[in-house]
XYZ file of C-alpha atoms in Angstrom:
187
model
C -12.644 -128.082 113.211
C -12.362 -131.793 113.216
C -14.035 -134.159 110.571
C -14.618 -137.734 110.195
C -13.027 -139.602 107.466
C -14.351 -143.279 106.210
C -12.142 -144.971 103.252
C -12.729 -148.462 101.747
C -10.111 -149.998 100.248
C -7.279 -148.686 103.370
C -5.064 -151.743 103.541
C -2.758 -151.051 100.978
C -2.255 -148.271 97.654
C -3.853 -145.712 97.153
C -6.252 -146.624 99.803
C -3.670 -146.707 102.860
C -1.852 -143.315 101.240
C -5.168 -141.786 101.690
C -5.316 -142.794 105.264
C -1.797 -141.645 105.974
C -2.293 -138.311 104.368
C -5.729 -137.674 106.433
C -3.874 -138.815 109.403
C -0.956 -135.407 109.171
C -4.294 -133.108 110.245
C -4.205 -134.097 113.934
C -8.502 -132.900 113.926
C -9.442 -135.570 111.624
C -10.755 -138.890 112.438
C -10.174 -141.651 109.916
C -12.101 -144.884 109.643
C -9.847 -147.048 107.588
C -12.578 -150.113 106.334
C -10.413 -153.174 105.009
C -11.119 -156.985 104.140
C -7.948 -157.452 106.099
C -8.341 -155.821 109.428
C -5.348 -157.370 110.608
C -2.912 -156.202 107.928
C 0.514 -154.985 109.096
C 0.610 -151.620 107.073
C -3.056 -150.476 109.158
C -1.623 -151.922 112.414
C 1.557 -149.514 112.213
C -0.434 -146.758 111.429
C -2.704 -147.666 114.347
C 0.226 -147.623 116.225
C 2.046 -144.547 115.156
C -1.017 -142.133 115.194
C -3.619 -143.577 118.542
C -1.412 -142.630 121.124
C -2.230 -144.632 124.392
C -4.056 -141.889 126.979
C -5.789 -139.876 124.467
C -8.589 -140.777 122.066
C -7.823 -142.551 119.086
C -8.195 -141.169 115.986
C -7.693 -144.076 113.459
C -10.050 -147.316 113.712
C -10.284 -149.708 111.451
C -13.482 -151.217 110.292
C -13.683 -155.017 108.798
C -15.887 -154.018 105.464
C -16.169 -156.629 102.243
C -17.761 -153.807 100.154
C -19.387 -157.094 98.039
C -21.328 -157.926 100.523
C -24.391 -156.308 101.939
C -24.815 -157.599 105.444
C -21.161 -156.996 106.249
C -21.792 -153.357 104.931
C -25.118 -153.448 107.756
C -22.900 -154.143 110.190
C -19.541 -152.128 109.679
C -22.280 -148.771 109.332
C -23.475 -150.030 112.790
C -20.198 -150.061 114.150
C -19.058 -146.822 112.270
C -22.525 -145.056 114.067
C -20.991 -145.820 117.484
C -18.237 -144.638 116.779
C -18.909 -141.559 115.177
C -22.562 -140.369 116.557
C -22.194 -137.154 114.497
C -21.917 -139.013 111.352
C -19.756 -139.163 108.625
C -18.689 -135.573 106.906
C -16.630 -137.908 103.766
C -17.262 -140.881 102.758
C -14.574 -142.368 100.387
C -15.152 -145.129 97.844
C -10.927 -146.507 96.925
C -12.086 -149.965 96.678
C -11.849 -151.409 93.350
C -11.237 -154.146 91.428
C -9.696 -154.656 87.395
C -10.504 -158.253 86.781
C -9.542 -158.415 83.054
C -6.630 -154.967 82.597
C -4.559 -156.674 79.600
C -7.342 -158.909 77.919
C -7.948 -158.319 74.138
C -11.612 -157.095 73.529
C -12.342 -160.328 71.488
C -11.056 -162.349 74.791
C -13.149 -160.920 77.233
C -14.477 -163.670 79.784
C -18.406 -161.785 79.703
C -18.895 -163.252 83.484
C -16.625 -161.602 85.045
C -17.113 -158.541 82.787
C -20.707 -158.017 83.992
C -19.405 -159.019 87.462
C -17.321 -155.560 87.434
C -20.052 -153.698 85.869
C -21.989 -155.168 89.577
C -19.059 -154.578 91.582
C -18.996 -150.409 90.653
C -23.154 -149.983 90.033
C -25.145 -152.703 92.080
C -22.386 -152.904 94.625
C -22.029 -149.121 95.348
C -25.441 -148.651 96.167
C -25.437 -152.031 99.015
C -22.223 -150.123 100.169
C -23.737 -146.804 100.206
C -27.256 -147.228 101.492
C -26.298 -148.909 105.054
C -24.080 -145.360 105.362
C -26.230 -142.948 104.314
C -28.021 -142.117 107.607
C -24.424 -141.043 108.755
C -23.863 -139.071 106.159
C -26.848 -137.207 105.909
C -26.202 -136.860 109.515
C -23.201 -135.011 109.290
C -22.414 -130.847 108.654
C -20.362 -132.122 105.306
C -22.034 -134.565 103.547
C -19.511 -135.620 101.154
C -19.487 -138.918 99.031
C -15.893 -139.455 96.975
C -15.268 -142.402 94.418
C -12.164 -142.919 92.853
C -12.403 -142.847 89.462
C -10.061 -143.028 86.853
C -9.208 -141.203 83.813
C -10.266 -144.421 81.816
C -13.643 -143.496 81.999
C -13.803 -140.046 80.239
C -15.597 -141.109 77.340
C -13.887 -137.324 75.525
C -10.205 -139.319 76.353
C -11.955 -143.175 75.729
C -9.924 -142.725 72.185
C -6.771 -142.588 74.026
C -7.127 -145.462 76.109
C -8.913 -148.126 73.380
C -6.579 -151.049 74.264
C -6.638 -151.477 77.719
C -9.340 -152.523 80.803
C -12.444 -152.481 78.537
C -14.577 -153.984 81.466
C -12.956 -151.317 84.057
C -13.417 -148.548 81.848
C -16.726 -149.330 81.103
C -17.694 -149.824 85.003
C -15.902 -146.868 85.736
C -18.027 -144.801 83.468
C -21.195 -146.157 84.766
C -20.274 -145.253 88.422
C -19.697 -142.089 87.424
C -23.435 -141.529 86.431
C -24.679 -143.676 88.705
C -23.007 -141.459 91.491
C -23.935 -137.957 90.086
C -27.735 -139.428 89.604
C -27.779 -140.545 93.195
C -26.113 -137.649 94.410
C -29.038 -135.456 92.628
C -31.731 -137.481 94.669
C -29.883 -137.216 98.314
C -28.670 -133.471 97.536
C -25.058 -134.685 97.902
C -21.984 -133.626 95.925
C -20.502 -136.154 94.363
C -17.247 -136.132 92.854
């Protein structure tokens, strides 16, 4: 059975690794979303796994995740592409703005400007896709987290990427209230 597969964040990392490892099940389809279309790790993929005769099954997707309209119109895209919708949706784009700053340091701008990025930012992201999710048979919505924002291991990490933990933490409850209200499991 074949699924579809949407990942933000698929230029590079974690993102791209993602990509690659959806990519070994020859059913899936993978929509690899990117504020670098063009960049030379997607286009070898492209290249290695569309094979010229037969239907592709990697596209990439031009997606800012910051910004609402281009969200609007990658979902647009995405909906030709996959009429079905989208069975997982996964969230790898992130950003860690201050990682190594002391707490008394902290430039408070860019701070709440993270806390945006994985609360206010999600949502713009999300709400564009959500017809094709709710359109599909799996309905899945993943964020990458990190292990920063368990508040029972917050002891463990006091020193390090206050703003990212913090953000982190909030997307977490912002995704498993939002996942309440659409019926979708969140992880």
């Amino acid at each position: 059975m074949s699924s579809t597969w949407l990942v933000t964040g698929s230029n590079r990392g974690i993102g791209l690794a993602i990509v690659d490892l959806l990519l070994k099940d020859t059913s899936n389809f993978v929509i690899a979303t990117t504020r670098k279309p063009y960049a030379e790790s997607l286009r070898e993929l492209v290249e290695h796994v569309n094979i010229p005769g037969k239907p592709p099954r990697l596209h990439i997707v031009r997606l800012d995740v910051q910004d609402a309209g281009e969200a609007q119109r990658a979902a647009d895209i995405v909906a030709e592409l996959v009429p079905g919708g989208i069975d997982y949706f996964v969230g790898n784009a992130g950003v860690n703005y201050q990682p190594q700053t002391a707490f008394d340091d902290l430039d408070l701008d860019l701070f709440l400007e993270e806390l945006k990025y994985y609360t206010v930012d999600v949502i713009r992201l999300l709400k564009p896709f959500l017809p094709l999710i709710l359109k599909s048979s799996a309905k899945k919505v993943v964020f990458l987290t990190s292990i920063c924002s368990s508040l029972e291991l917050a002891k463990k990490f006091h020193d390090i990427s206050y703003p990212y933990c913090v953000a982190k933490t909030a997307l977490n409850m912002l995704l498993v209230k939002w996942g309440f209200v659409f019926n979708i499991p969140t992880f």
